[in-house]
Tab-separated table of C-alpha atoms in Angstrom:
chain	number	residue	atom	x	y	z
A	1	MET	CA	-2.246	8.420	33.393
A	2	THR	CA	1.684	9.081	33.317
A	3	ALA	CA	2.269	5.859	31.423
A	4	VAL	CA	-0.386	6.531	28.834
A	5	LYS	CA	0.785	10.110	27.918
A	6	PRO	CA	3.037	9.100	24.968
A	7	ALA	CA	0.247	6.957	23.621
A	8	LEU	CA	-2.245	10.002	23.997
A	9	LYS	CA	0.170	12.054	21.988
A	10	ILE	CA	-0.515	9.722	19.206
A	11	ALA	CA	-4.414	9.899	19.543
A	12	THR	CA	-3.959	13.743	19.327
A	13	PHE	CA	-1.866	13.462	16.070
A	14	ILE	CA	-4.590	10.769	14.806
A	15	MET	CA	-7.474	12.834	15.544
A	16	LEU	CA	-6.037	16.024	14.106
A	17	ILE	CA	-5.337	14.163	10.810
A	18	TRP	CA	-8.678	12.827	10.745
A	19	GLY	CA	-10.395	16.315	11.424
A	20	CYS	CA	-8.105	17.654	8.658
A	21	LEU	CA	-9.043	15.054	5.908
A	22	MET	CA	-12.697	15.778	6.777
A	23	GLY	CA	-11.943	19.416	6.260
A	24	VAL	CA	-10.172	18.488	2.739
A	25	THR	CA	-13.389	16.486	1.804
A	26	VAL	CA	-15.296	19.442	2.588
A	27	LEU	CA	-13.380	21.576	0.327
A	28	LEU	CA	-14.283	19.075	-2.427
A	29	ALA	CA	-17.804	18.918	-1.581
A	30	ASP	CA	-20.865	19.499	-3.570
A	31	TRP	CA	-21.764	22.946	-1.994
A	32	SER	CA	-25.398	22.845	-3.245
A	33	THR	CA	-25.841	19.892	-0.744
A	34	ALA	CA	-25.963	21.512	2.647
A	35	GLN	CA	-26.545	18.332	4.438
A	36	GLU	CA	-23.462	16.891	3.305
A	37	VAL	CA	-21.262	19.966	4.080
A	38	ARG	CA	-22.921	20.320	7.508
A	39	ALA	CA	-22.130	16.590	8.281
A	40	MET	CA	-18.594	16.911	7.487
A	41	VAL	CA	-18.004	20.190	9.270
A	42	LEU	CA	-19.680	19.083	12.416
A	43	SER	CA	-17.771	15.902	12.286
A	44	ALA	CA	-14.469	17.589	11.661
A	45	LEU	CA	-15.174	19.663	14.829
A	46	VAL	CA	-15.831	16.761	16.939
A	47	CYS	CA	-12.488	15.136	15.742
A	48	LEU	CA	-10.536	18.372	16.792
A	49	ALA	CA	-12.282	18.604	19.936
A	50	VAL	CA	-11.163	14.956	20.804
A	51	ALA	CA	-7.743	15.872	19.743
A	52	VAL	CA	-7.794	18.908	22.209
A	53	ALA	CA	-8.693	16.801	25.056
A	54	CYS	CA	-5.834	14.235	24.273
A	55	MET	CA	-3.282	17.247	24.043
A	56	LEU	CA	-4.461	18.479	27.292
A	57	LEU	CA	-4.284	14.998	28.908
A	58	SER	CA	-0.952	14.493	27.481
A	59	ARG	CA	0.930	17.520	28.599
A	60	GLY	CA	4.574	17.242	29.797
A	61	PRO	CA	7.723	15.623	28.953
A	62	SER	CA	7.838	12.301	26.925
A	63	ILE	CA	8.686	9.123	28.857
A	64	ARG	CA	9.220	5.530	28.219
A	65	MET	CA	6.647	3.930	26.462
A	66	LYS	CA	5.631	0.471	27.888
A	67	ALA	CA	3.750	-2.437	26.188
A	68	LYS	CA	0.438	-2.237	28.227
A	69	PRO	CA	-0.424	1.254	27.528
A	70	MET	CA	0.279	0.446	24.064
A	71	PHE	CA	-2.067	-2.392	23.885
A	72	LEU	CA	-4.717	0.069	25.188
A	73	VAL	CA	-4.122	2.721	23.026
A	74	THR	CA	-3.712	0.445	19.961
A	75	ALA	CA	-7.414	-0.558	20.454
A	76	VAL	CA	-8.774	2.901	21.460
A	77	ASN	CA	-7.216	4.858	18.726
A	78	TRP	CA	-8.829	2.424	16.109
A	79	GLY	CA	-12.047	2.679	18.046
A	80	LEU	CA	-12.074	6.353	17.836
A	81	LEU	CA	-11.380	6.364	14.166
A	82	CYS	CA	-14.360	4.123	13.427
A	83	LEU	CA	-16.675	6.072	15.775
A	84	THR	CA	-15.747	9.395	14.539
A	85	GLY	CA	-15.730	8.084	10.993
A	86	ALA	CA	-19.317	7.179	11.352
A	87	LEU	CA	-20.466	10.816	12.075
A	88	PRO	CA	-20.196	12.033	8.651
A	89	LEU	CA	-22.386	9.066	7.387
A	90	TYR	CA	-24.822	9.206	10.008
A	91	LEU	CA	-25.483	12.997	9.830
A	92	GLY	CA	-25.098	13.233	6.034
A	93	TRP	CA	-26.568	9.947	4.344
A	94	PRO	CA	-30.440	9.953	4.189
A	95	GLU	CA	-32.110	7.811	6.533
A	96	LEU	CA	-29.028	5.971	7.753
A	97	SER	CA	-29.229	4.370	11.364
A	98	PHE	CA	-26.213	5.039	13.542
A	99	ILE	CA	-25.636	1.163	13.584
A	100	ASP	CA	-25.447	1.079	9.699
A	101	ALA	CA	-23.048	4.303	9.675
A	102	LEU	CA	-20.800	2.452	12.255
A	103	PHE	CA	-20.957	-0.754	10.326
A	104	GLU	CA	-19.819	1.260	7.129
A	105	SER	CA	-17.272	3.094	9.161
A	106	VAL	CA	-15.759	-0.020	10.688
A	107	SER	CA	-15.741	-1.683	7.310
A	108	GLY	CA	-13.866	1.233	5.941
A	109	VAL	CA	-11.211	2.042	8.647
A	110	THR	CA	-10.615	-1.757	8.762
A	111	THR	CA	-10.413	-1.836	4.960
A	112	THR	CA	-12.878	-4.870	4.914
A	113	GLY	CA	-15.045	-3.283	2.317
A	114	SER	CA	-18.215	-4.912	3.483
A	115	THR	CA	-21.229	-2.319	2.815
A	116	ILE	CA	-24.866	-1.791	3.661
A	117	LEU	CA	-25.393	1.094	1.319
A	118	ILE	CA	-27.558	0.576	-1.665
A	119	GLY	CA	-27.793	3.237	-4.420
A	120	LEU	CA	-24.146	4.135	-4.496
A	121	ASP	CA	-24.363	5.261	-8.261
A	122	ASP	CA	-26.581	8.132	-7.587
A	123	GLY	CA	-25.472	8.413	-3.685
A	124	PRO	CA	-24.006	11.583	-2.165
A	125	ARG	CA	-20.647	12.162	-3.675
A	126	THR	CA	-19.077	13.806	-0.964
A	127	LEU	CA	-19.761	10.940	1.486
A	128	ILE	CA	-18.675	8.476	-1.115
A	129	LEU	CA	-15.390	10.173	-1.071
A	130	TRP	CA	-15.254	10.119	2.560
A	131	ARG	CA	-15.839	6.319	2.599
A	132	SER	CA	-12.692	6.210	0.239
A	133	LEU	CA	-10.709	8.215	2.395
A	134	MET	CA	-11.421	5.890	5.447
A	135	GLN	CA	-10.235	2.930	3.827
A	136	TRP	CA	-7.207	4.830	2.333
A	137	VAL	CA	-6.244	5.979	6.005
A	138	GLY	CA	-7.002	2.590	7.522
A	139	GLY	CA	-4.598	1.225	4.751
A	140	ILE	CA	-1.491	2.942	5.905
A	141	GLY	CA	-2.633	2.605	9.567
A	142	ILE	CA	-2.287	-1.260	9.482
A	143	ILE	CA	1.035	-0.976	7.665
A	144	LEU	CA	2.559	1.158	10.206
A	145	MET	CA	0.987	-1.220	12.827
A	146	ALA	CA	2.678	-3.914	11.119
A	147	VAL	CA	5.995	-2.140	10.916
A	148	ALA	CA	6.538	-0.445	14.237
A	149	VAL	CA	3.673	-1.543	16.596
A	150	LEU	CA	2.788	-5.299	16.201
A	151	PRO	CA	6.651	-6.540	16.427
A	152	PHE	CA	6.952	-4.176	19.530
A	153	LEU	CA	3.910	-5.943	21.086
A	154	LYS	CA	5.021	-9.323	20.090
A	155	VAL	CA	1.706	-10.055	18.485
A	156	GLY	CA	1.127	-12.918	16.229
A	157	GLY	CA	4.643	-14.105	15.292
A	158	MET	CA	5.349	-10.221	13.911
A	159	ARG	CA	8.836	-10.302	16.001
A	160	LEU	CA	9.956	-11.906	12.563
A	161	PHE	CA	9.915	-8.721	11.215
A	162	LYS	CA	11.364	-6.587	13.822
A	163	THR	CA	13.487	-3.878	12.744
A	164	GLU	CA	14.910	-0.626	14.056
A	165	SER	CA	11.493	0.940	13.513
A	166	SER	CA	10.149	-1.436	15.955
A	167	GLU	CA	11.724	0.468	18.711
A	168	TRP	CA	9.351	2.336	20.791
A	169	SER	CA	11.265	2.986	23.987
A	170	ASN	CA	10.678	6.839	23.505
A	171	ILE	CA	7.815	8.573	21.526
A	172	GLN	CA	10.374	10.701	19.788
A	173	ASN	CA	12.206	8.011	18.361
A	174	THR	CA	13.745	9.238	15.062
A	175	ARG	CA	13.888	6.074	13.267
A	176	VAL	CA	10.048	5.408	13.721
A	177	ARG	CA	9.448	9.004	12.513
A	178	THR	CA	11.563	8.456	9.477
A	179	VAL	CA	10.507	5.138	8.411
A	180	ALA	CA	6.735	6.075	8.802
A	181	THR	CA	7.677	9.327	6.799
A	182	GLN	CA	9.224	7.145	3.938
A	183	ILE	CA	6.024	4.408	3.818
A	184	GLY	CA	4.011	7.336	3.719
A	185	VAL	CA	5.497	9.040	0.608
A	186	VAL	CA	5.653	5.602	-1.222
A	187	TYR	CA	2.049	5.543	-0.146
A	188	ILE	CA	1.148	8.664	-1.508
A	189	LEU	CA	3.140	8.093	-4.920
A	190	LEU	CA	1.561	4.714	-5.611
A	191	THR	CA	-1.851	6.356	-4.923
A	192	ALA	CA	-1.175	9.170	-7.329
A	193	LEU	CA	0.071	6.874	-9.998
A	194	ALA	CA	-3.008	4.689	-9.687
A	195	VAL	CA	-5.218	7.820	-10.102
A	196	ALA	CA	-3.234	8.784	-13.317
A	197	VAL	CA	-3.528	5.098	-14.618
A	198	TYR	CA	-7.116	4.919	-14.031
A	199	TRP	CA	-8.280	8.115	-15.571
A	200	ALA	CA	-5.950	7.530	-18.745
A	201	LEU	CA	-7.630	4.438	-19.206
A	202	GLY	CA	-11.073	6.210	-19.054
A	203	MET	CA	-12.365	6.513	-15.691
A	204	THR	CA	-13.799	9.735	-14.884
A	205	GLY	CA	-11.802	11.954	-12.395
A	206	PHE	CA	-14.034	11.019	-9.543
A	207	ASN	CA	-13.990	7.192	-10.175
A	208	ALA	CA	-10.352	7.418	-10.546
A	209	LEU	CA	-9.666	9.114	-7.260
A	210	ASN	CA	-11.969	6.869	-5.325
A	211	HIS	CA	-10.646	3.708	-6.815
A	212	ALA	CA	-6.936	4.754	-6.543
A	213	LEU	CA	-7.625	5.133	-2.875
A	214	THR	CA	-9.262	1.882	-2.307
A	215	SER	CA	-7.087	-0.139	-4.663
A	216	LEU	CA	-3.844	0.701	-2.579
A	217	ALA	CA	-5.619	0.357	0.755
A	218	THR	CA	-6.959	-3.383	-0.718
A	219	GLY	CA	-10.381	-1.819	0.778
A	220	GLY	CA	-12.548	-2.426	-2.031
A	221	TYR	CA	-15.175	0.400	-1.649
A	222	SER	CA	-16.413	1.326	-5.061
A	223	THR	CA	-18.527	4.183	-6.493
A	224	SER	CA	-21.349	1.842	-7.702
A	225	ASP	CA	-23.352	-1.039	-6.472
A	226	SER	CA	-21.856	-3.297	-9.208
A	227	SER	CA	-18.485	-2.578	-7.775
A	228	PHE	CA	-15.783	-2.884	-10.516
A	229	GLY	CA	-18.110	-4.580	-12.855
A	230	GLN	CA	-19.191	-1.141	-13.731
A	231	PHE	CA	-16.176	-0.834	-15.942
A	232	ASP	CA	-16.394	-2.867	-19.094
A	233	SER	CA	-12.740	-2.420	-20.061
A	234	ASN	CA	-10.066	-5.264	-19.969
A	235	ALA	CA	-7.196	-2.609	-19.449
A	236	LEU	CA	-8.953	-1.092	-16.271
A	237	ILE	CA	-9.411	-4.602	-14.838
A	238	TRP	CA	-5.922	-5.363	-15.325
A	239	ALA	CA	-4.763	-1.969	-14.088
A	240	GLY	CA	-7.122	-2.871	-10.991
A	241	SER	CA	-5.196	-6.174	-10.440
A	242	SER	CA	-1.974	-4.711	-10.631
A	243	PHE	CA	-2.710	-1.964	-7.953
A	244	MET	CA	-4.424	-4.370	-5.574
A	245	LEU	CA	-1.126	-6.521	-5.955
A	246	LEU	CA	1.039	-3.500	-5.072
A	247	GLY	CA	-1.127	-2.967	-2.178
A	248	GLY	CA	-0.667	-6.395	-0.998
A	249	LEU	CA	3.240	-6.173	-0.966
A	250	PRO	CA	5.295	-5.156	2.084
A	251	PHE	CA	5.689	-1.562	2.144
A	252	LEU	CA	9.076	-1.545	4.219
A	253	LEU	CA	10.444	-3.365	1.140
A	254	TYR	CA	9.569	-0.864	-1.241
A	255	VAL	CA	11.260	1.612	1.053
A	256	GLN	CA	14.431	-0.721	1.615
A	257	SER	CA	14.548	-1.375	-2.197
A	258	LEU	CA	14.538	2.348	-3.232
A	259	HIS	CA	17.175	3.342	-0.440
A	260	ASP	CA	19.438	0.497	-1.549
A	261	ARG	CA	18.703	0.589	-5.035
A	262	ALA	CA	18.073	-3.301	-4.934
A	263	TRP	CA	15.162	-5.584	-5.787
A	264	HIS	CA	14.859	-6.472	-2.014
A	265	ILE	CA	11.003	-6.851	-2.630
A	266	ALA	CA	11.536	-9.405	-5.551
A	267	ARG	CA	13.720	-11.638	-3.292
A	268	ASP	CA	11.380	-11.812	-0.378
A	269	ALA	CA	9.663	-15.130	0.375
A	270	GLN	CA	6.284	-13.745	1.029
A	271	VAL	CA	6.436	-11.885	-2.334
A	272	GLN	CA	7.416	-14.824	-4.254
A	273	LEU	CA	4.829	-16.975	-2.880
A	274	LEU	CA	1.929	-14.408	-3.412
A	275	PHE	CA	2.959	-14.179	-7.161
A	276	LYS	CA	2.989	-17.948	-7.459
A	277	LEU	CA	-0.350	-18.337	-5.657
A	278	VAL	CA	-2.244	-15.742	-7.681
A	279	ALA	CA	-0.662	-17.246	-11.115
A	280	ALA	CA	-1.612	-20.879	-10.056
A	281	ALA	CA	-5.072	-20.325	-8.746
A	282	ALA	CA	-5.888	-17.887	-11.976
A	283	LEU	CA	-4.792	-20.508	-14.135
A	284	ALA	CA	-6.621	-23.209	-12.550
A	285	MET	CA	-9.566	-21.149	-12.273
A	286	THR	CA	-9.697	-20.167	-15.975
A	287	VAL	CA	-9.066	-23.867	-17.117
A	288	HIS	CA	-11.832	-24.973	-14.976
A	289	ARG	CA	-14.413	-22.292	-16.270
A	290	LEU	CA	-13.454	-23.183	-19.778
A	291	LEU	CA	-13.704	-27.067	-19.298
A	292	THR	CA	-17.312	-26.632	-17.662
A	293	GLY	CA	-18.682	-25.211	-20.543
A	294	SER	CA	-17.987	-21.394	-20.280
A	295	SER	CA	-18.553	-19.848	-23.796
A	296	GLU	CA	-16.188	-16.755	-23.310
A	297	SER	CA	-12.591	-16.519	-24.680
A	298	PHE	CA	-9.351	-17.670	-22.804
A	299	PHE	CA	-8.237	-14.118	-22.466
A	300	HIS	CA	-11.570	-12.931	-21.032
A	301	ALA	CA	-11.993	-15.957	-18.575
A	302	LEU	CA	-8.234	-15.311	-17.350
A	303	THR	CA	-8.823	-11.309	-16.726
A	304	HIS	CA	-11.785	-11.982	-14.801
A	305	ALA	CA	-10.084	-14.724	-13.087
A	306	VAL	CA	-6.805	-12.772	-12.186
A	307	PHE	CA	-9.067	-9.833	-10.992
A	308	ASN	CA	-11.336	-11.756	-8.680
A	309	ILE	CA	-8.426	-13.841	-7.253
A	310	THR	CA	-6.325	-11.100	-6.728
A	311	SER	CA	-9.257	-9.216	-5.086
A	312	VAL	CA	-9.891	-12.092	-2.502
A	313	VAL	CA	-6.211	-12.965	-1.711
A	314	THR	CA	-5.354	-9.351	-1.070
A	315	THR	CA	-8.734	-8.934	0.707
A	316	THR	CA	-9.904	-6.131	-1.291
A	317	GLY	CA	-13.348	-6.988	-2.017
A	318	TYR	CA	-13.919	-5.701	-5.549
A	319	ALA	CA	-15.894	-7.934	-7.942
A	320	THR	CA	-16.431	-7.778	-11.725
A	321	GLU	CA	-18.644	-10.759	-11.542
A	322	ASP	CA	-20.583	-12.842	-9.091
A	323	TYR	CA	-17.853	-15.394	-8.730
A	324	THR	CA	-19.895	-17.592	-6.650
A	325	LEU	CA	-21.902	-18.791	-9.497
A	326	TRP	CA	-18.666	-20.242	-11.120
A	327	GLY	CA	-18.959	-23.577	-9.549
A	328	SER	CA	-17.971	-25.657	-6.432
A	329	PHE	CA	-14.431	-25.733	-7.227
A	330	SER	CA	-14.155	-21.937	-7.516
A	331	LEU	CA	-15.997	-21.659	-4.292
A	332	MET	CA	-13.848	-23.762	-2.291
A	333	LEU	CA	-10.758	-21.934	-3.902
A	334	PHE	CA	-12.089	-18.714	-2.891
A	335	VAL	CA	-12.340	-19.835	0.718
A	336	PHE	CA	-8.792	-20.925	1.022
A	337	LEU	CA	-7.616	-17.489	-0.696
A	338	MET	CA	-9.663	-15.676	1.903
A	339	PHE	CA	-7.826	-17.345	4.828
A	340	SER	CA	-4.490	-16.877	3.291
A	341	GLY	CA	-4.247	-13.180	2.730
A	342	ALA	CA	-1.231	-11.496	1.059
A	343	CYS	CA	1.785	-10.279	2.916
A	344	SER	CA	2.547	-8.879	6.282
A	345	GLY	CA	3.408	-5.066	6.214
A	346	SER	CA	1.075	-4.478	3.474
A	347	THR	CA	-2.601	-3.071	3.373
A	348	SER	CA	-4.197	-6.372	3.148
A	349	GLY	CA	-5.848	-8.558	5.806
A	350	GLY	CA	-6.114	-12.229	6.034
A	351	THR	CA	-3.912	-14.800	7.935
A	352	LYS	CA	-0.784	-13.610	6.017
A	353	LEU	CA	1.255	-15.830	3.992
A	354	PHE	CA	4.423	-15.799	6.294
A	355	ARG	CA	2.172	-17.826	9.151
A	356	PHE	CA	1.635	-20.533	6.426
A	357	GLN	CA	5.260	-20.799	5.387
A	358	LEU	CA	6.346	-20.699	9.200
A	359	LEU	CA	3.805	-23.655	9.378
A	360	GLY	CA	5.529	-25.430	6.699
A	361	LEU	CA	8.766	-24.799	8.460
A	362	LEU	CA	7.561	-26.475	11.306
A	363	LEU	CA	6.337	-29.577	9.519
A	364	ARG	CA	9.699	-29.907	7.870
A	365	GLU	CA	11.484	-29.583	11.116
A	366	HIS	CA	9.028	-32.043	12.489
A	367	LEU	CA	9.503	-34.679	9.705
A	368	PHE	CA	13.238	-34.167	9.717
A	369	LYS	CA	13.662	-35.018	13.486
A	370	SER	CA	11.379	-38.028	13.305
A	371	LEU	CA	13.818	-39.434	10.664
A	372	HIS	CA	17.057	-38.140	12.470
A	373	PRO	CA	16.144	-37.722	16.139
A	374	SER	CA	19.659	-36.413	16.927
A	375	GLY	CA	19.952	-34.331	13.627
A	376	HIS	CA	20.157	-30.381	13.845
A	377	PHE	CA	17.486	-28.635	11.688
A	378	GLN	CA	18.448	-25.064	10.842
A	379	ARG	CA	15.381	-22.949	11.189
A	380	THR	CA	15.494	-19.840	8.897
A	381	TYR	CA	13.140	-17.787	7.046
A	382	ASN	CA	14.647	-15.098	4.639
A	383	HIS	CA	17.934	-15.918	5.619
A	384	ARG	CA	17.014	-15.005	9.266
A	385	PRO	CA	17.038	-17.415	12.191
A	386	VAL	CA	13.517	-18.193	13.581
A	387	GLY	CA	13.113	-18.380	17.396
A	388	GLU	CA	10.952	-20.840	18.987
A	389	GLY	CA	8.725	-17.796	20.476
A	390	VAL	CA	7.844	-16.519	16.764
A	391	LEU	CA	6.341	-20.162	16.158
A	392	VAL	CA	4.506	-20.274	19.237
A	393	ALA	CA	3.045	-17.099	18.467
A	394	SER	CA	1.992	-17.891	15.037
A	395	LEU	CA	0.429	-21.038	16.391
A	396	ALA	CA	-1.496	-19.166	18.767
A	397	TYR	CA	-2.603	-16.605	16.420
A	398	LEU	CA	-3.952	-19.346	13.921
A	399	PHE	CA	-5.566	-21.184	17.083
A	400	VAL	CA	-7.411	-17.942	18.189
A	401	MET	CA	-8.314	-17.278	14.660
A	402	LEU	CA	-10.165	-20.631	14.417
A	403	VAL	CA	-11.742	-20.302	17.452
A	404	SER	CA	-12.902	-16.674	16.890
A	405	LEU	CA	-14.444	-18.062	13.464
A	406	LEU	CA	-16.291	-20.633	15.152
A	407	LEU	CA	-17.607	-18.639	17.918
A	408	PHE	CA	-18.807	-15.552	15.506
A	409	SER	CA	-20.375	-18.018	13.118
A	410	ILE	CA	-22.416	-19.637	16.027
A	411	ALA	CA	-23.176	-16.062	17.352
A	412	LEU	CA	-24.512	-15.002	13.931
A	413	THR	CA	-26.886	-17.929	13.498
A	414	LEU	CA	-28.388	-16.898	16.762
A	415	THR	CA	-29.464	-13.567	15.154
A	416	GLY	CA	-31.467	-15.656	12.716
A	417	LEU	CA	-28.896	-15.925	9.613
A	418	ASP	CA	-28.554	-19.243	7.766
A	419	ALA	CA	-25.460	-21.245	8.209
A	420	VAL	CA	-23.783	-20.104	4.766
A	421	THR	CA	-24.481	-16.510	5.188
A	422	ALA	CA	-23.238	-16.611	9.141
A	423	GLY	CA	-20.315	-18.624	8.455
A	424	SER	CA	-18.998	-16.509	5.316
A	425	ALA	CA	-19.892	-13.411	7.217
A	426	ALA	CA	-17.797	-14.383	10.001
A	427	LEU	CA	-15.084	-15.260	7.590
A	428	THR	CA	-15.129	-12.433	5.487
A	429	ALA	CA	-15.199	-10.011	8.667
A	430	LEU	CA	-12.408	-11.758	10.488
A	431	MET	CA	-10.318	-11.699	7.419
A	432	ASN	CA	-11.264	-8.203	6.264
A	433	VAL	CA	-12.282	-9.248	2.815
A	434	GLY	CA	-15.615	-7.676	2.001
A	435	PRO	CA	-18.322	-9.787	0.284
A	436	GLY	CA	-19.283	-13.114	1.704
A	437	PHE	CA	-20.959	-16.219	-0.080
A	438	GLY	CA	-24.835	-16.821	-0.688
A	439	GLU	CA	-27.620	-14.634	-2.038
A	440	VAL	CA	-27.794	-12.257	0.919
A	441	ILE	CA	-23.891	-10.931	1.068
A	442	GLY	CA	-22.505	-12.359	-1.656
A	443	PRO	CA	-20.619	-10.026	-4.468
A	444	ALA	CA	-24.046	-9.343	-5.861
A	445	GLY	CA	-25.661	-8.544	-2.738
A	446	ASN	CA	-24.670	-6.572	0.505
A	447	PHE	CA	-25.177	-6.587	4.177
A	448	SER	CA	-28.126	-3.958	4.507
A	449	THR	CA	-30.634	-6.713	5.347
A	450	LEU	CA	-28.775	-8.218	8.368
A	451	PRO	CA	-30.278	-7.465	11.657
A	452	ASP	CA	-28.629	-4.520	13.839
A	453	THR	CA	-27.158	-7.254	16.236
A	454	ALA	CA	-25.326	-9.080	13.509
A	455	LYS	CA	-24.030	-6.007	12.111
A	456	VAL	CA	-22.493	-5.156	15.933
A	457	ILE	CA	-21.199	-8.843	15.874
A	458	LEU	CA	-19.487	-8.038	12.521
A	459	CYS	CA	-18.106	-4.813	13.523
A	460	LEU	CA	-16.301	-6.318	16.573
A	461	ALA	CA	-15.176	-9.432	14.230
A	462	MET	CA	-13.613	-6.888	11.717
A	463	LEU	CA	-11.694	-4.861	14.497
A	464	LEU	CA	-10.622	-7.995	15.842
A	465	GLY	CA	-9.244	-9.401	12.458
A	466	ARG	CA	-7.711	-5.899	11.852
A	467	LEU	CA	-5.928	-5.897	15.075
A	468	GLU	CA	-4.297	-9.507	14.810
A	469	TYR	CA	-6.566	-10.777	17.633
A	470	MET	CA	-4.077	-10.721	20.314
A	471	ALA	CA	-3.838	-6.767	20.383
A	472	LEU	CA	-7.532	-6.535	21.416
A	473	LEU	CA	-8.032	-9.846	23.169
A	474	ILE	CA	-5.423	-9.127	25.728
A	475	LEU	CA	-7.474	-6.242	27.019
A	476	PHE	CA	-10.010	-8.654	28.284
A	477	THR	CA	-7.631	-10.548	30.428
A	478	PRO	CA	-7.314	-9.906	34.316
A	479	ALA	CA	-3.552	-10.069	34.145
A	480	PHE	CA	-3.453	-6.911	31.706
A	481	TRP	CA	-5.266	-4.699	34.276
A	482	ARG	CA	-2.781	-5.421	37.103
A	483	TRP	CA	-0.544	-2.669	36.351
């Protein structure tokens, strides 16, 4: 317990914030619907009770934080957010089972965006707002994990991005708090900008707020069953593409660029690759659709191609059309984009582009040494040396990801799902994308008809992918529990 005390202090803070956000949602609630208000109030009280329990257990002076407790509390805190986040939905949404509420909460907190809810257009506005807030909090949560926690835990090659803000030797570390505050300010300002732009371009205030929260979080929860397709406006679609891209960029680089008054973000290798990937994929998709008989104009095809490609590569999950009907080439391109993800240190999920760049670096080194066995190859990324440990961790991440995809796909077929639904559900859950492929869980469908067993399996997959696999899997190794 002594070693876990610093982490429990974090859990206290997280549950207090969670309960306060529920309280804010109550203030914005439709007070004519007593069930929604009662659900939010009871859930907020549960969060505050958990916060008090964590505070009592963590009383005393702060001590040095070690890796093992941090692994445990990373998983426990995300689990707490998912469980308590499900309470308002379970208590307030008519006829919603706890499994469905938990699935919706896990999907929200992990910013996956898969949903089991039908009838969002006429659904409880208070709970729709709560869904969006869950994604918004989950978005900044993964940013802070990528900046301060995962490099410290040496997960998946994230040591490459280790900075002073990754030093957790003491829970009171001033640098950690400063960087977290600065990132939070940037996140809030970008969200406010998104609200203003969406509202100015024709969204109602309610739609503007919800879509701003989920755009920057690259979460994809919408206020309608037709997702972003409810807005018949090219201007709004381009604005949505822009804010999803902003959410897919490294937030620490926003802070550094503002602090140094320099365009650090434009010189980053991940950022450059992301923009090239989106541009190339969108152009290829547009040309393909026009050559295969589409009667729409070039600009209309480009608009929807850019939006849906940006949505998938940043793992947001919005859709303006059912892109699975665009042909086999489009389908395979979207599968690749689901794997890639955007930048590390952003709100997006997926493998992250830097790992593909590191694999390319490793391939170049292998080819170079095949030609020049005694030659010296300089291994750098963003002008920084890349150690052997970073490459090994990245390869381990990719291996675990592929094995997880195979095992979850097999497990889902055992629940009665067909191969396409099972495989795409496992992929979209592990990559935290949102919609899958096929008639059941594609962009035009949702996950409501899946059996409860499949939903529970997907909850685990969403958490596993969001926590970068190793941060959760290490808890199941016997060595972890030999303190």
